[in-house]
Amino acid sequence: MDSRPPNLLLLLLTSLLYFWQCARVQASYTIDNVGLTVQPSSTVESGTPVTLRCQVRVSHDNIPHLTHTFQLTQDDVLVSSSTTTEDSVVYKLSPARAADSGSYQCRVTVKEKSKASESKKLDVTGLQTPILYLNKTTPYQSEEFTATCSAPGEKGALVFQFHQRFRGGNPEKIKQAASTGNSSETTLVLSRLGNSILYCDYEVGLVSGVRRSNRSNEISVLVKALHITPIMNILPSSNVSEGDIIEVVCRVVSDLKNIEVFLTRDRRILKQALVSLSHRFTTKEGDSGELVCKAEWGNVQQKSNQTIRVKELFSKPHLTVSPTDIFEGHTFELTCSVSSYDPQKIENDTMLFSIYKDGVELKNGTNYHARAGPSANGNYSCKVKAHSLDYHNFSKDSKSVVVEAKVPVSEPMLSVVGGTLVLEKPFQLICHSDRGTLPIVYTLYAPKRPAESRKVSKPWEQAIFNSSAIYKNSDLKKFLCHARNSLNEPPMTSGQQLLDSTIIIEPVSKPVLRDVSDGQDVNLVCSVQKGTPPITFTWYHTKKAGALDFQTTKKLEGSYRISHVKGEHKGEYYCESTNLANKTKMSDTISIGVKLAGWKKGLIAAFCILVILALILVIIFKRRLLGFKRKTTAELSVKTASTNVERLSLTQAVNVTPGMIGKSVWSDYVSGSESDDQYSVTSPGKPEPQFIEAPTKQADPTSAQGTDNEVRNSKQGMT
């Protein structure tokens, strides 16, 4: 038995049934209309309360708790959004300002559907008049004071402008400032003395354009002169000598407090005090110049200035080096001197000179000698100490002089760029010294051309000279290079190593082609008179495409062999030669004709004679055979006419049948052809057969023998 309470089971079944019905039935709805109204009117004065109401009508199949999301936009910018079960919302402008002008639209979203109302325009006319406030109405000239322009009820992006108007003049805009809300606080500075009127206004930017407010209240301002220009005195005088003591006094005569006074020179503050100051110091070299006394009150500044001139007791020492170009191994001299001194303040013999190297004293005196070299290189200076007649001590240092001995230029090396020179072609030369302080001037002397110079100032630079072609190896001996890095020293000249250090390539001369016969073979020899090996020879036939052969050799000639010369080898030949100079030259052409050997000519002649004799014999034989045939044909024609009846009668009389003679003879006999003669003619030495003549009538058997004899006799008579 179930122990659970019956009401809990019933509640569970009811919930399941509800969710099942919700799943079976899908809610159905449609947004009928969205409306937007503007009250009291679409055009109102600034400051008027305006109400915008958005209302929606939705048809549905009794959906409980249907929610609506309202979105109100001004010129497509969202200004309000809310979600509620109510069918309308209200948006209030209390009060409406010019910034609220624009085109409004309301959009309502219900679940997955959305619809917008028609756009409604709202025009708020007029702008609030601004209010101007100044924290000071009687400022001093160039004094800063605060001005505030505000329009408490306005909103939007306001730009405030401040104006000044003098009596009888036109207003001038003196400042424009962006607002922080509906007011703008800024600082103003007036430099023109006297009375003037200040006022302000503002502008607001709308989609429809910019609107400008009326003027604010006007405030009269009096700009007063501020007399804080300091009074400056230099005691005892502004023209003093080195070592004199002077006092500079700066003071301001004014009733104002908190006036700061500054004493400056070359933008460096020497002293600072309130209202007045006094600065006392001993003049020295370099104190000549302008002293400035400046008074400052707030942001207002006024100044006075005076120039002091300090006369030197003696000039700053000057250290010179001689000679100016110092080379290793040479002697140089340092001299310390002063150009002027005041004999009324100092005596010449009280000045003490000292020479220093790298801060270490070398010698007391005005001169110092040393031999140039790495150990003597360094920074040199000198110092002068003196006593004035009033027992003041002075010392001055010269500027440092750097002494660095130059390295003399070494003997230059002249070489061909790349190390290889091709005769008859332009080339380049490099002149270089292994040692020598830059800059170095290199000068090239070449045959049949003026001297040419190159100045090398950087370590990576090279003195490269362009040269025209030369045609003999010995011409290289005529090139010289001078190197120089001192005007006081003679130049160094290059040696004669150019010819030895250069690979010279001589182009090949025009080749000569000749043929050398060797029995049935021919050698085509291509040779040149000069040219640096290896040389490449190439042979060509004028009637054949491409090269026949090529040969690279260290000799001045090469050969191409034609074995078993035939008629196809006849024609014109030529050759080409080239070497590393890449200058190809071609020979003249030679012709090769092919002739038959003597025994071949005899054989051909004998053969031709035999052929002619054979032709003659054939012609003779044909003529005799033709005559014989004609004669035989005539005889056979007579025999045929006289014996055909006889043969028939004889056949019938003696009863001769085809079976009694051969088949082929019988066939020839019947046809009457020439084979009848061949088969009729006997061999040589045998008696010629005799034919009998048979009468047409039936013969008597007893007379057959006589008839045969007659026929034979008749045949013999014919022969």
mmCIF file of N, CA, C and O in Angstrom, residues 594-639:
data_model
loop_
_atom_site.group_PDB
_atom_site.id
_atom_site.type_symbol
_atom_site.label_atom_id
_atom_site.label_comp_id
_atom_site.label_asym_id
_atom_site.label_seq_id
_atom_site.Cartn_x
_atom_site.Cartn_y
_atom_site.Cartn_z
ATOM 1 N N VAL A 594 86.076 15.989 -105.960
ATOM 2 C CA VAL A 594 86.353 14.546 -105.880
ATOM 3 C C VAL A 594 86.604 14.008 -107.289
ATOM 4 O O VAL A 594 85.742 14.131 -108.173
ATOM 5 N N LYS A 595 87.807 13.378 -107.605
ATOM 6 C CA LYS A 595 88.171 12.781 -108.889
ATOM 7 C C LYS A 595 88.351 11.275 -108.730
ATOM 8 O O LYS A 595 88.798 10.792 -107.696
ATOM 9 N N LEU A 596 88.005 10.541 -109.829
ATOM 10 C CA LEU A 596 88.143 9.086 -109.781
ATOM 11 C C LEU A 596 89.604 8.673 -109.957
ATOM 12 O O LEU A 596 90.367 9.326 -110.679
ATOM 13 N N ALA A 597 89.958 7.550 -109.368
ATOM 14 C CA ALA A 597 91.308 6.998 -109.527
ATOM 15 C C ALA A 597 91.516 6.487 -110.949
ATOM 16 O O ALA A 597 90.559 6.181 -111.677
ATOM 17 N N GLY A 598 92.823 6.309 -111.414
ATOM 18 C CA GLY A 598 93.145 5.879 -112.795
ATOM 19 C C GLY A 598 92.589 4.502 -113.129
ATOM 20 O O GLY A 598 91.996 4.293 -114.194
ATOM 21 N N TRP A 599 92.754 3.564 -112.209
ATOM 22 C CA TRP A 599 92.269 2.206 -112.505
ATOM 23 C C TRP A 599 90.754 2.183 -112.584
ATOM 24 O O TRP A 599 90.172 1.423 -113.352
ATOM 25 N N LYS A 600 90.105 3.106 -111.745
ATOM 26 C CA LYS A 600 88.647 3.171 -111.833
ATOM 27 C C LYS A 600 88.220 3.744 -113.172
ATOM 28 O O LYS A 600 87.235 3.304 -113.784
ATOM 29 N N LYS A 601 88.994 4.748 -113.627
ATOM 30 C CA LYS A 601 88.650 5.321 -114.933
ATOM 31 C C LYS A 601 88.808 4.266 -116.024
ATOM 32 O O LYS A 601 87.978 4.146 -116.935
ATOM 33 N N GLY A 602 89.919 3.435 -115.984
ATOM 34 C CA GLY A 602 90.120 2.371 -116.992
ATOM 35 C C GLY A 602 89.027 1.332 -116.939
ATOM 36 O O GLY A 602 88.521 0.885 -117.977
ATOM 37 N N LEU A 603 88.675 0.980 -115.737
ATOM 38 C CA LEU A 603 87.598 -0.009 -115.587
ATOM 39 C C LEU A 603 86.300 0.513 -116.165
ATOM 40 O O LEU A 603 85.570 -0.203 -116.868
ATOM 41 N N ILE A 604 86.005 1.777 -115.889
ATOM 42 C CA ILE A 604 84.763 2.360 -116.419
ATOM 43 C C ILE A 604 84.829 2.431 -117.941
ATOM 44 O O ILE A 604 83.851 2.139 -118.642
ATOM 45 N N ALA A 605 86.016 2.792 -118.459
ATOM 46 C CA ALA A 605 86.147 2.867 -119.924
ATOM 47 C C ALA A 605 85.966 1.494 -120.560
ATOM 48 O O ALA A 605 85.261 1.345 -121.576
ATOM 49 N N ALA A 606 86.608 0.445 -119.956
ATOM 50 C CA ALA A 606 86.451 -0.914 -120.499
ATOM 51 C C ALA A 606 84.999 -1.361 -120.445
ATOM 52 O O ALA A 606 84.465 -1.953 -121.396
ATOM 53 N N PHE A 607 84.392 -1.004 -119.304
ATOM 54 C CA PHE A 607 82.985 -1.391 -119.167
ATOM 55 C C PHE A 607 82.120 -0.691 -120.210
ATOM 56 O O PHE A 607 81.225 -1.299 -120.808
ATOM 57 N N CYS A 608 82.397 0.564 -120.426
ATOM 58 C CA CYS A 608 81.614 1.309 -121.433
ATOM 59 C C CYS A 608 81.827 0.709 -122.821
ATOM 60 O O CYS A 608 80.879 0.592 -123.611
ATOM 61 N N ILE A 609 83.102 0.312 -123.158
ATOM 62 C CA ILE A 609 83.370 -0.285 -124.473
ATOM 63 C C ILE A 609 82.611 -1.589 -124.615
ATOM 64 O O ILE A 609 81.998 -1.860 -125.667
ATOM 65 N N LEU A 610 82.647 -2.411 -123.552
ATOM 66 C CA LEU A 610 81.903 -3.670 -123.602
ATOM 67 C C LEU A 610 80.415 -3.424 -123.785
ATOM 68 O O LEU A 610 79.740 -4.130 -124.541
ATOM 69 N N VAL A 611 79.906 -2.436 -123.105
ATOM 70 C CA VAL A 611 78.477 -2.131 -123.256
ATOM 71 C C VAL A 611 78.171 -1.703 -124.679
ATOM 72 O O VAL A 611 77.176 -2.114 -125.285
ATOM 73 N N ILE A 612 79.083 -0.886 -125.250
ATOM 74 C CA ILE A 612 78.854 -0.425 -126.631
ATOM 75 C C ILE A 612 78.918 -1.595 -127.597
ATOM 76 O O ILE A 612 78.075 -1.730 -128.500
ATOM 77 N N LEU A 613 79.919 -2.479 -127.409
ATOM 78 C CA LEU A 613 80.025 -3.654 -128.274
ATOM 79 C C LEU A 613 78.800 -4.540 -128.135
ATOM 80 O O LEU A 613 78.267 -5.052 -129.144
ATOM 81 N N ALA A 614 78.352 -4.709 -126.895
ATOM 82 C CA ALA A 614 77.148 -5.527 -126.693
ATOM 83 C C ALA A 614 75.963 -4.919 -127.406
ATOM 84 O O ALA A 614 75.153 -5.622 -128.027
ATOM 85 N N LEU A 615 75.849 -3.603 -127.333
ATOM 86 C CA LEU A 615 74.742 -2.942 -128.013
ATOM 87 C C LEU A 615 74.847 -3.138 -129.518
ATOM 88 O O LEU A 615 73.836 -3.378 -130.220
ATOM 89 N N ILE A 616 76.081 -3.049 -130.043
ATOM 90 C CA ILE A 616 76.259 -3.241 -131.492
ATOM 91 C C ILE A 616 75.882 -4.650 -131.889
ATOM 92 O O ILE A 616 75.174 -4.871 -132.889
ATOM 93 N N LEU A 617 76.336 -5.636 -131.093
ATOM 94 C CA LEU A 617 75.998 -7.036 -131.398
ATOM 95 C C LEU A 617 74.500 -7.275 -131.317
ATOM 96 O O LEU A 617 73.918 -7.982 -132.142
ATOM 97 N N VAL A 618 73.900 -6.685 -130.319
ATOM 98 C CA VAL A 618 72.444 -6.843 -130.196
ATOM 99 C C VAL A 618 71.752 -6.249 -131.397
ATOM 100 O O VAL A 618 70.801 -6.821 -131.961
ATOM 101 N N ILE A 619 72.234 -5.073 -131.835
ATOM 102 C CA ILE A 619 71.591 -4.443 -133.010
ATOM 103 C C ILE A 619 71.784 -5.313 -134.243
ATOM 104 O O ILE A 619 70.846 -5.553 -135.028
ATOM 105 N N ILE A 620 73.011 -5.821 -134.420
ATOM 106 C CA ILE A 620 73.271 -6.681 -135.603
ATOM 107 C C ILE A 620 72.440 -7.945 -135.539
ATOM 108 O O ILE A 620 71.823 -8.365 -136.525
ATOM 109 N N PHE A 621 72.407 -8.553 -134.378
ATOM 110 C CA PHE A 621 71.647 -9.788 -134.224
ATOM 111 C C PHE A 621 70.172 -9.547 -134.508
ATOM 112 O O PHE A 621 69.505 -10.344 -135.175
ATOM 113 N N LYS A 622 69.690 -8.411 -133.972
ATOM 114 C CA LYS A 622 68.273 -8.112 -134.192
ATOM 115 C C LYS A 622 67.997 -7.898 -135.670
ATOM 116 O O LYS A 622 66.964 -8.314 -136.214
ATOM 117 N N ARG A 623 68.911 -7.243 -136.373
ATOM 118 C CA ARG A 623 68.688 -7.000 -137.805
ATOM 119 C C ARG A 623 68.698 -8.318 -138.598
ATOM 120 O O ARG A 623 67.851 -8.558 -139.465
ATOM 121 N N ARG A 624 69.677 -9.220 -138.344
ATOM 122 C CA ARG A 624 69.743 -10.504 -139.040
ATOM 123 C C ARG A 624 68.549 -11.360 -138.677
ATOM 124 O O ARG A 624 67.980 -12.045 -139.535
ATOM 125 N N LEU A 625 68.197 -11.342 -137.378
ATOM 126 C CA LEU A 625 67.037 -12.125 -136.963
ATOM 127 C C LEU A 625 65.787 -11.610 -137.633
ATOM 128 O O LEU A 625 64.917 -12.379 -138.052
ATOM 129 N N LEU A 626 65.682 -10.284 -137.790
ATOM 130 C CA LEU A 626 64.508 -9.716 -138.442
ATOM 131 C C LEU A 626 64.472 -10.127 -139.905
ATOM 132 O O LEU A 626 63.426 -10.481 -140.459
ATOM 133 N N GLY A 627 65.657 -10.158 -140.590
ATOM 134 C CA GLY A 627 65.695 -10.589 -141.990
ATOM 135 C C GLY A 627 65.361 -12.059 -142.127
ATOM 136 O O GLY A 627 64.645 -12.471 -143.047
ATOM 137 N N PHE A 628 65.883 -12.835 -141.198
ATOM 138 C CA PHE A 628 65.594 -14.264 -141.235
ATOM 139 C C PHE A 628 64.109 -14.521 -141.024
ATOM 140 O O PHE A 628 63.493 -15.343 -141.705
ATOM 141 N N LYS A 629 63.539 -13.785 -140.070
ATOM 142 C CA LYS A 629 62.107 -13.950 -139.804
ATOM 143 C C LYS A 629 61.294 -13.565 -141.020
ATOM 144 O O LYS A 629 60.292 -14.191 -141.363
ATOM 145 N N ARG A 630 61.696 -12.490 -141.683
ATOM 146 C CA ARG A 630 60.939 -12.062 -142.863
ATOM 147 C C ARG A 630 61.010 -13.128 -143.960
ATOM 148 O O ARG A 630 60.025 -13.452 -144.638
ATOM 149 N N LYS A 631 62.235 -13.734 -144.160
ATOM 150 C CA LYS A 631 62.412 -14.753 -145.191
ATOM 151 C C LYS A 631 61.607 -15.983 -144.866
ATOM 152 O O LYS A 631 60.907 -16.545 -145.716
ATOM 153 N N THR A 632 61.674 -16.430 -143.634
ATOM 154 C CA THR A 632 60.931 -17.604 -143.201
ATOM 155 C C THR A 632 59.450 -17.366 -143.325
ATOM 156 O O THR A 632 58.679 -18.247 -143.739
ATOM 157 N N THR A 633 59.031 -16.210 -143.049
ATOM 158 C CA THR A 633 57.595 -15.890 -143.139
ATOM 159 C C THR A 633 57.135 -15.950 -144.573
ATOM 160 O O THR A 633 56.039 -16.441 -144.894
ATOM 161 N N ALA A 634 57.948 -15.499 -145.509
ATOM 162 C CA ALA A 634 57.558 -15.539 -146.931
ATOM 163 C C ALA A 634 57.464 -16.973 -147.410
ATOM 164 O O ALA A 634 56.524 -17.347 -148.147
ATOM 165 N N GLU A 635 58.454 -17.828 -147.020
ATOM 166 C CA GLU A 635 58.431 -19.224 -147.447
ATOM 167 C C GLU A 635 57.237 -19.944 -146.873
ATOM 168 O O GLU A 635 56.552 -20.714 -147.570
ATOM 169 N N LEU A 636 56.972 -19.685 -145.613
ATOM 170 C CA LEU A 636 55.827 -20.343 -144.992
ATOM 171 C C LEU A 636 54.534 -19.896 -145.629
ATOM 172 O O LEU A 636 53.561 -20.657 -145.716
ATOM 173 N N SER A 637 54.488 -18.669 -146.115
ATOM 174 C CA SER A 637 53.260 -18.198 -146.770
ATOM 175 C C SER A 637 53.030 -18.978 -148.049
ATOM 176 O O SER A 637 51.905 -19.378 -148.380
ATOM 177 N N VAL A 638 54.097 -19.289 -148.858
ATOM 178 C CA VAL A 638 53.947 -20.062 -150.117
ATOM 179 C C VAL A 638 53.551 -21.472 -149.809
ATOM 180 O O VAL A 638 52.667 -22.063 -150.449
ATOM 181 N N LYS A 639 54.234 -22.045 -148.800
ATOM 182 C CA LYS A 639 53.922 -23.418 -148.426
ATOM 183 C C LYS A 639 52.499 -23.545 -147.957
ATOM 184 O O LYS A 639 51.803 -24.496 -148.283
#
